[in-house]
Amino acid sequence: MWTAIVTIGLIVLAAVHLRRLHTWRRDRRLLAESRRALAQAEERHREADFQARAQLQTLFNGMVEGVMLLDPAGKVHLLNQSLEHLFNLVLDVRGMTIMEAIRRPELAALVERLKSTRQVVSVEMEINGAPPRLIEVNAASVLDRDGQPQGAILVFHDLTRIRQLESTRREFVANVSHELRTPLSLIKGYAETLLSGAKDNPEVATRFLQKIERHSNRLTNLIEDLLTISRLESGQVTLKLNKVELREFAARIAEDLQGRSIEKGVVIENRIPPSLAAHADLDRLQQVFFNLLDNAIKYGRTGGRIVLDGRDSLENKVQLCVSDDGPGIPPDARERIFERFYRIDKARSREAGGTGLGLSIVKHIVQSHGGEVWVESELGRGASFFFTLPKEPDSSGRAGGFPTEH
Ligand code: ADP
């Protein structure tokens, strides 16, 4: 009887032990599984975090503006490449304060101001260098869901080009007003003198009327050139590209200017090879040749020689040249003569009926054809104006886009 009871007891104990062992093993397996799952979740989280940071960094690096993120302690958390270039940062500044990273007290003061406001705060600062740059910095606090600051973001915007454009525009308006005022006040002066008695002297009256006519012609030329520049710059002109036989084309323009060249005793020699052709807008190309030839006559030597030449050039281009044997162009003026209203000798240009816009128009037109224009000159030995044009239609179907400056 006892033996049976003991046996049953042992069996029960063994069953309980087996059951516990099974439960313990199952729990251990479950624990290991959940640890694995936790590790995987952590890994996924790390990966997602890393990817989010990489995406943010890529986004930041794609920005033209400089961007910096500060953490709640005011230390640099993230910054982009534009900012590194802007301040020439070669070391890794992450973890530094803004003052340690970019030694500019105005930036530290800007970040300090954020502590007392939820608004965007700004400061303008100059960065020395070649060229010096003017930067606008906008800063804002980064707030969490409860509106508590969790750091700051600073965006650095380069204002240099905008300021340059503003000053170019102001200069342009001032120049235009000046150029318009001069002939207008002369016309007004002659008209008043005529009215106050000079009209009764036929000889004086004729002389004054001729002056009025000359100055009104100057005004007309100026306004026409201004309209051309404005149309070119606003992109209103679409090029109508055609094949141009250059020798014949240049000869016709030289013929149109024959009156002036004969008056100055200038010989025009056309050395452009008969087979040379370009792909260009006829009206615009006429303006280029006209302006360059007109200048060569105006500023070249009395009794001198002008040579028109051309040849094939690299990259499916032709290169053309208008040379004179006049006084030439000083080295420091060679780039500047293509700027609007720049003249080496203002009085001489005005006397010759110049507006100061001819070469700027030439540059616009040539560039819109995808070409280049430049001058070579030796003082006292003349000037040679070169320009290139496409030989064949552009395979990309480009019809020409006008640049926006000069
Ligand atoms: P402008 O109406 O005064 O001729 P342009 O833009 O055509 O204006 O030329 C700008 C300046 O470049 C001229 O005023 C002149 O001083 C100089 N220039 C242009 N062509 C020549 C040249 N062939 N020889 C010497 N100087 C020139």
Coordinates of C-alpha atoms and ligand atoms in Angstrom, one line a residue:
M1 CA 0.0 0.0 0.0
W2 CA 2.8 2.4 1.1
T3 CA 4.8 1.4 -1.9
A4 CA 1.9 2.4 -4.1
I5 CA 1.5 5.7 -2.4
V6 CA 5.2 6.5 -2.6
T7 CA 5.2 5.5 -6.3
I8 CA 2.2 7.7 -7.0
G9 CA 3.8 10.6 -5.1
L10 CA 7.1 10.2 -7.0
I11 CA 5.2 10.1 -10.3
V12 CA 3.3 13.3 -9.3
L13 CA 6.6 15.0 -8.3
A14 CA 8.2 13.9 -11.5
A15 CA 5.3 15.3 -13.5
V16 CA 5.4 18.6 -11.6
H17 CA 9.1 18.8 -12.2
L18 CA 8.8 18.0 -15.9
R19 CA 6.0 20.6 -16.2
R20 CA 8.2 23.2 -14.5
L21 CA 11.1 22.3 -16.6
H22 CA 9.0 22.7 -19.7
T23 CA 7.6 26.1 -18.5
W24 CA 11.1 27.3 -17.6
R25 CA 12.5 26.3 -21.0
R26 CA 9.5 27.9 -22.8
D27 CA 10.0 31.1 -20.7
R28 CA 13.7 31.1 -21.5
R29 CA 13.0 30.7 -25.2
L30 CA 10.4 33.5 -25.1
L31 CA 12.8 35.7 -23.2
A32 CA 15.5 35.1 -25.8
E33 CA 13.1 35.8 -28.6
S34 CA 11.9 39.0 -27.1
R35 CA 15.5 40.1 -26.5
R36 CA 16.3 39.4 -30.1
A37 CA 13.1 41.3 -31.2
L38 CA 14.2 44.2 -29.0
A39 CA 17.7 44.2 -30.4
Q40 CA 16.2 44.1 -33.9
A41 CA 13.8 47.0 -33.1
E42 CA 16.7 49.0 -31.7
E43 CA 18.8 48.2 -34.8
R44 CA 15.9 49.3 -37.1
H45 CA 15.5 52.4 -35.0
R46 CA 19.2 53.2 -35.2
E47 CA 19.1 52.6 -39.0
A48 CA 16.0 54.8 -39.4
D49 CA 17.6 57.5 -37.3
F50 CA 20.8 57.2 -39.4
Q51 CA 18.8 57.4 -42.6
A52 CA 16.8 60.4 -41.4
R53 CA 20.0 62.2 -40.5
A54 CA 21.6 61.3 -43.8
Q55 CA 18.5 62.5 -45.7
L56 CA 18.5 65.7 -43.7
Q57 CA 22.2 66.2 -44.3
T58 CA 21.7 65.5 -48.1
L59 CA 18.8 68.0 -48.1
F60 CA 20.9 70.6 -46.3
N61 CA 23.9 70.0 -48.5
G62 CA 21.7 70.5 -51.6
M63 CA 20.8 74.0 -50.3
V64 CA 22.5 77.1 -51.6
E65 CA 22.0 78.8 -48.3
G66 CA 24.2 77.9 -45.3
V67 CA 22.3 76.1 -42.6
M68 CA 23.3 75.3 -39.0
L69 CA 21.3 73.4 -36.3
L70 CA 22.1 74.0 -32.7
D71 CA 21.2 71.5 -29.9
P72 CA 19.4 72.6 -26.7
A73 CA 22.8 73.3 -25.1
G74 CA 23.6 75.7 -27.9
K75 CA 26.2 73.3 -29.5
V76 CA 26.5 72.8 -33.2
H77 CA 24.5 69.7 -34.1
L78 CA 24.4 69.8 -37.9
L79 CA 25.7 72.1 -40.6
N80 CA 25.8 72.0 -44.4
Q81 CA 28.5 72.3 -47.0
S82 CA 27.5 75.7 -48.1
L83 CA 28.1 77.0 -44.6
E84 CA 31.5 75.3 -44.4
H85 CA 32.5 76.9 -47.7
L86 CA 31.1 80.3 -46.7
F87 CA 33.3 80.4 -43.5
N88 CA 36.1 78.3 -44.8
L89 CA 35.6 75.7 -42.0
V90 CA 38.1 72.9 -42.4
L91 CA 37.7 71.2 -39.0
D92 CA 34.6 69.4 -37.8
V93 CA 32.8 72.0 -35.6
R94 CA 30.0 69.7 -34.4
G95 CA 29.8 69.8 -30.6
M96 CA 31.3 73.3 -30.4
T97 CA 29.4 76.5 -29.4
I98 CA 28.7 78.9 -32.3
M99 CA 31.4 81.2 -31.0
E100 CA 34.0 78.4 -31.0
A101 CA 32.9 77.3 -34.4
I102 CA 32.6 80.6 -36.2
R103 CA 34.4 83.3 -34.2
R104 CA 31.8 86.0 -34.8
P105 CA 30.3 87.7 -31.7
E106 CA 27.3 88.9 -33.7
L107 CA 26.2 85.3 -34.3
A108 CA 26.5 84.5 -30.6
A109 CA 24.5 87.6 -29.8
L110 CA 21.8 86.5 -32.4
V111 CA 21.5 83.1 -30.7
E112 CA 21.3 84.9 -27.3
R113 CA 18.4 87.0 -28.6
L114 CA 16.5 83.8 -29.4
K115 CA 16.2 83.1 -25.6
S116 CA 13.8 86.0 -25.2
T117 CA 11.7 85.7 -28.3
R118 CA 9.8 83.1 -30.4
Q119 CA 10.2 85.3 -33.5
V120 CA 12.7 84.9 -36.3
V121 CA 15.7 87.2 -35.6
S122 CA 18.1 88.5 -38.2
V123 CA 21.5 90.1 -38.6
E124 CA 23.6 91.2 -41.6
M125 CA 27.3 90.6 -41.5
E126 CA 30.2 91.0 -43.9
I127 CA 32.8 88.3 -44.5
N128 CA 36.2 89.5 -45.6
G129 CA 37.7 87.7 -48.5
A130 CA 38.1 87.9 -52.2
P131 CA 35.5 89.0 -53.0
P132 CA 34.0 90.2 -49.7
R133 CA 30.6 88.8 -49.1
L134 CA 27.5 90.3 -47.4
I135 CA 25.4 87.7 -45.5
E136 CA 22.0 87.9 -44.0
V137 CA 21.5 85.4 -41.1
N138 CA 18.0 84.4 -40.0
A139 CA 17.7 82.5 -36.8
A140 CA 14.7 80.8 -35.1
S141 CA 14.2 78.5 -32.1
V142 CA 13.2 74.9 -32.8
L143 CA 10.2 74.2 -30.5
D144 CA 8.9 70.9 -29.3
R145 CA 5.2 70.0 -29.1
D146 CA 4.8 71.9 -25.8
G147 CA 6.4 75.0 -27.3
Q148 CA 9.6 74.5 -25.4
P149 CA 12.9 75.4 -27.2
Q150 CA 14.9 72.4 -28.3
G151 CA 17.7 74.2 -30.1
A152 CA 17.9 76.7 -32.9
I153 CA 18.2 76.8 -36.7
L154 CA 20.3 79.4 -38.5
V155 CA 20.0 80.1 -42.2
F156 CA 22.8 82.1 -43.9
H157 CA 21.7 83.9 -47.1
D158 CA 24.3 85.4 -49.4
L159 CA 23.1 88.9 -50.4
T160 CA 26.3 89.9 -52.3
R161 CA 24.8 89.4 -55.8
I162 CA 21.5 90.9 -55.0
R163 CA 23.2 94.0 -53.6
Q164 CA 25.5 94.1 -56.7
L165 CA 22.4 93.9 -59.0
E166 CA 20.7 96.7 -57.0
S167 CA 23.7 98.9 -57.4
T168 CA 24.1 98.1 -61.1
R169 CA 20.4 99.0 -61.6
R170 CA 20.7 102.2 -59.7
E171 CA 23.9 103.1 -61.7
F172 CA 22.0 102.2 -64.9
V173 CA 19.1 104.5 -64.1
A174 CA 21.5 107.3 -63.1
N175 CA 23.4 106.9 -66.4
V176 CA 20.2 106.8 -68.5
S177 CA 18.9 110.0 -66.8
H178 CA 22.2 111.7 -67.4
E179 CA 22.5 110.6 -71.0
L180 CA 18.9 111.8 -71.7
R181 CA 19.3 115.0 -69.8
T182 CA 22.4 116.2 -71.7
P183 CA 20.9 116.3 -75.3
L184 CA 17.5 117.5 -74.0
S185 CA 19.0 120.5 -72.1
L186 CA 21.1 121.4 -75.2
I187 CA 18.0 121.2 -77.5
K188 CA 16.1 123.3 -74.9
G189 CA 18.9 125.9 -74.8
Y190 CA 19.1 126.2 -78.6
A191 CA 15.3 126.5 -78.9
E192 CA 15.2 129.2 -76.2
T193 CA 18.0 131.2 -77.9
L194 CA 16.1 130.9 -81.3
L195 CA 12.9 132.2 -79.7
S196 CA 14.6 135.0 -77.9
G197 CA 15.8 136.5 -81.2
A198 CA 18.3 134.2 -82.9
K199 CA 15.6 133.0 -85.3
D200 CA 15.7 136.4 -87.1
N201 CA 19.3 135.8 -88.2
P202 CA 18.9 133.1 -90.9
E203 CA 22.5 132.0 -90.6
V204 CA 22.5 131.5 -86.9
A205 CA 19.0 130.0 -87.0
T206 CA 20.2 127.3 -89.5
R207 CA 23.2 126.5 -87.4
F208 CA 21.1 126.2 -84.3
L209 CA 18.5 124.1 -86.0
Q210 CA 21.2 121.7 -87.3
K211 CA 22.5 121.4 -83.7
I212 CA 18.9 120.6 -82.6
E213 CA 18.6 118.0 -85.3
R214 CA 22.0 116.4 -84.3
H215 CA 21.0 116.2 -80.6
S216 CA 17.6 114.8 -81.4
N217 CA 19.3 112.2 -83.6
R218 CA 21.4 111.3 -80.6
L219 CA 18.3 111.0 -78.4
T220 CA 16.7 108.8 -81.0
N221 CA 19.7 106.5 -81.2
L222 CA 20.0 106.4 -77.4
I223 CA 16.3 105.4 -77.0
E224 CA 16.6 102.8 -79.7
D225 CA 19.6 101.3 -78.1
L226 CA 18.0 101.3 -74.7
L227 CA 14.9 99.5 -76.1
T228 CA 17.2 97.0 -77.8
I229 CA 19.0 96.3 -74.5
S230 CA 15.8 96.1 -72.6
R231 CA 14.3 93.6 -75.1
L232 CA 17.5 91.5 -75.1
E233 CA 17.7 91.5 -71.3
S234 CA 14.0 90.7 -70.7
G235 CA 14.3 87.7 -73.1
Q236 CA 11.5 89.0 -75.3
V237 CA 13.6 88.4 -78.4
T238 CA 13.5 84.9 -79.9
L239 CA 16.3 84.2 -82.3
K240 CA 15.2 83.2 -85.9
L241 CA 18.2 81.1 -86.9
N242 CA 19.2 80.8 -90.5
K243 CA 22.2 79.9 -92.5
V244 CA 24.2 83.1 -93.2
E245 CA 26.9 83.3 -96.0
L246 CA 29.2 85.6 -94.0
R247 CA 31.3 87.2 -96.7
E248 CA 28.3 88.4 -98.7
F249 CA 26.4 89.4 -95.5
A250 CA 29.4 91.5 -94.1
A251 CA 29.9 93.1 -97.6
R252 CA 26.3 94.4 -97.6
I253 CA 26.7 96.1 -94.2
A254 CA 30.0 97.6 -95.2
E255 CA 28.2 99.0 -98.2
D256 CA 25.5 100.5 -95.9
L257 CA 28.3 102.3 -94.0
Q258 CA 30.1 103.5 -97.2
G259 CA 29.0 107.1 -96.7
R260 CA 30.8 107.3 -93.3
S261 CA 33.9 105.3 -94.4
I262 CA 34.4 107.5 -97.5
E263 CA 33.9 110.6 -95.4
K264 CA 36.8 109.4 -93.1
G265 CA 38.9 108.1 -96.0
V266 CA 38.8 104.6 -94.6
V267 CA 39.2 101.5 -96.7
I268 CA 37.3 98.4 -95.7
E269 CA 38.8 95.1 -96.8
N270 CA 36.7 92.0 -96.8
R271 CA 38.9 88.9 -96.3
I272 CA 36.1 86.6 -95.1
P273 CA 36.4 83.3 -97.1
P274 CA 33.5 82.9 -99.6
S275 CA 32.6 79.5 -98.2
L276 CA 32.3 80.5 -94.6
A277 CA 28.8 80.3 -93.2
A278 CA 27.2 80.5 -89.7
H279 CA 23.9 79.8 -88.2
A280 CA 22.5 83.0 -86.8
D281 CA 19.6 85.5 -86.6
L282 CA 20.0 87.8 -89.6
D283 CA 18.7 91.0 -87.9
R284 CA 20.7 90.5 -84.8
L285 CA 23.9 89.6 -86.7
Q286 CA 23.5 92.7 -88.8
Q287 CA 23.5 94.7 -85.5
V288 CA 26.7 93.0 -84.4
F289 CA 28.6 93.7 -87.7
F290 CA 27.1 97.2 -87.9
N291 CA 28.2 98.2 -84.4
L292 CA 31.7 96.8 -84.7
L293 CA 32.2 98.3 -88.2
D294 CA 30.7 101.6 -87.1
N295 CA 33.1 101.7 -84.1
A296 CA 36.1 100.8 -86.3
I297 CA 35.2 103.8 -88.5
K298 CA 34.4 106.1 -85.6
Y299 CA 37.5 105.3 -83.5
G300 CA 39.9 104.1 -86.2
R301 CA 42.4 106.2 -88.0
T302 CA 41.3 108.8 -90.5
G303 CA 42.6 107.4 -93.9
G304 CA 43.0 104.0 -92.2
R305 CA 42.2 100.4 -93.1
I306 CA 39.6 98.1 -91.6
V307 CA 39.8 94.4 -92.2
L308 CA 37.0 91.9 -91.9
D309 CA 38.2 88.3 -91.5
G310 CA 36.8 84.9 -90.5
R311 CA 37.7 81.2 -90.2
D312 CA 36.4 78.0 -88.9
S313 CA 37.0 77.5 -85.2
L314 CA 36.8 74.7 -82.7
E315 CA 33.5 73.1 -81.5
N316 CA 31.4 73.7 -84.5
K317 CA 31.9 77.4 -84.5
V318 CA 33.2 80.1 -86.8
Q319 CA 35.3 83.0 -85.6
L320 CA 35.0 86.4 -87.1
C321 CA 37.1 89.5 -86.7
V322 CA 36.8 93.2 -87.3
S323 CA 40.2 95.0 -87.1
D324 CA 41.2 98.6 -87.4
D325 CA 44.5 100.4 -87.3
G326 CA 43.4 103.2 -85.0
P327 CA 44.7 104.2 -81.5
G328 CA 43.7 100.8 -79.9
I329 CA 42.3 100.2 -76.5
P330 CA 44.3 100.5 -73.2
P331 CA 44.6 97.1 -71.3
D332 CA 42.5 98.2 -68.3
A333 CA 39.6 99.1 -70.6
R334 CA 39.5 95.9 -72.6
E335 CA 37.0 94.2 -70.4
R336 CA 35.1 97.3 -69.4
I337 CA 34.2 98.5 -72.9
F338 CA 31.6 95.8 -73.1
E339 CA 29.8 97.3 -70.0
R340 CA 26.8 99.6 -70.6
F341 CA 27.8 103.3 -71.0
Y342 CA 31.5 102.6 -70.5
R343 CA 33.6 104.8 -72.9
I344 CA 37.3 105.4 -73.0
D345 CA 36.8 109.0 -74.2
K346 CA 33.3 110.2 -73.3
A347 CA 33.5 113.5 -75.3
R348 CA 34.8 111.7 -78.4
S349 CA 32.1 109.0 -78.2
R350 CA 29.3 111.7 -77.9
E351 CA 30.9 113.8 -80.6
A352 CA 30.8 110.7 -82.9
G353 CA 27.1 110.1 -82.0
G354 CA 27.9 107.1 -79.7
T355 CA 25.5 106.0 -77.0
G356 CA 27.9 103.8 -75.0
L357 CA 25.7 100.8 -75.5
G358 CA 26.9 99.4 -78.9
L359 CA 29.4 96.9 -77.5
S360 CA 27.1 95.8 -74.7
I361 CA 24.4 95.0 -77.4
V362 CA 27.1 93.1 -79.4
K363 CA 28.0 91.0 -76.3
H364 CA 24.4 90.2 -75.6
I365 CA 23.6 89.1 -79.1
V366 CA 26.8 87.0 -79.5
Q367 CA 26.3 85.3 -76.1
S368 CA 22.7 84.6 -77.0
H369 CA 23.9 82.6 -80.0
G370 CA 26.2 80.6 -77.7
G371 CA 29.3 82.5 -78.9
E372 CA 31.9 84.7 -77.2
V373 CA 33.2 88.2 -77.9
W374 CA 36.6 89.7 -77.0
V375 CA 39.0 92.3 -78.0
E376 CA 42.8 92.2 -78.7
S377 CA 44.7 95.4 -79.1
E378 CA 48.1 97.0 -79.0
L379 CA 48.1 100.6 -78.1
G380 CA 48.7 102.8 -81.1
R381 CA 48.4 99.8 -83.5
G382 CA 44.7 99.3 -83.6
A383 CA 42.0 97.0 -82.1
S384 CA 40.7 93.6 -83.3
F385 CA 37.2 92.6 -82.1
F386 CA 36.7 88.8 -82.3
F387 CA 33.4 86.9 -82.0
T388 CA 32.3 83.4 -82.5
L389 CA 29.0 82.0 -83.9
P390 CA 27.6 78.5 -84.3
K391 CA 28.3 76.9 -87.6
E392 CA 25.4 74.4 -87.6
P393 CA 22.1 74.4 -85.8
D394 CA 22.5 73.4 -82.2
S395 CA 21.6 69.7 -81.9
S396 CA 19.8 70.5 -78.6
G397 CA 17.4 72.7 -80.5
R398 CA 18.5 75.7 -78.4
A399 CA 17.1 78.9 -79.9
G400 CA 19.2 81.2 -77.8
G401 CA 18.7 82.5 -74.4
F402 CA 19.6 86.0 -73.5
P403 CA 21.9 86.5 -70.6
T404 CA 20.8 89.1 -68.0
E405 CA 23.8 91.3 -67.5
H406 CA 25.7 93.7 -69.7
Ligands
ADP1 P1 29.9 104.1 -78.2 O1 28.5 104.4 -78.5 O2 30.5 105.0 -77.3 O3 30.7 103.8 -79.4 P2 30.3 101.3 -77.6 O4 29.7 100.4 -76.6 O5 30.1 100.9 -79.0 O6 29.8 102.7 -77.3 O7 31.9 101.4 -77.3 C1 32.3 101.6 -76.0 C2 33.7 102.4 -76.1 O8 34.7 101.4 -76.5 C3 33.7 103.5 -77.0 O9 33.2 104.7 -76.4 C4 35.2 103.6 -77.3 O10 35.8 104.4 -76.2 C5 35.7 102.2 -77.2 N1 35.9 101.5 -78.6 C6 34.9 100.8 -79.2 N2 35.4 100.4 -80.4 C7 36.7 100.9 -80.5 C8 37.7 100.8 -81.5 N3 37.5 100.1 -82.6 N4 38.9 101.4 -81.2 C9 39.1 102.2 -80.1 N5 38.1 102.3 -79.1 C10 37.0 101.6 -79.3

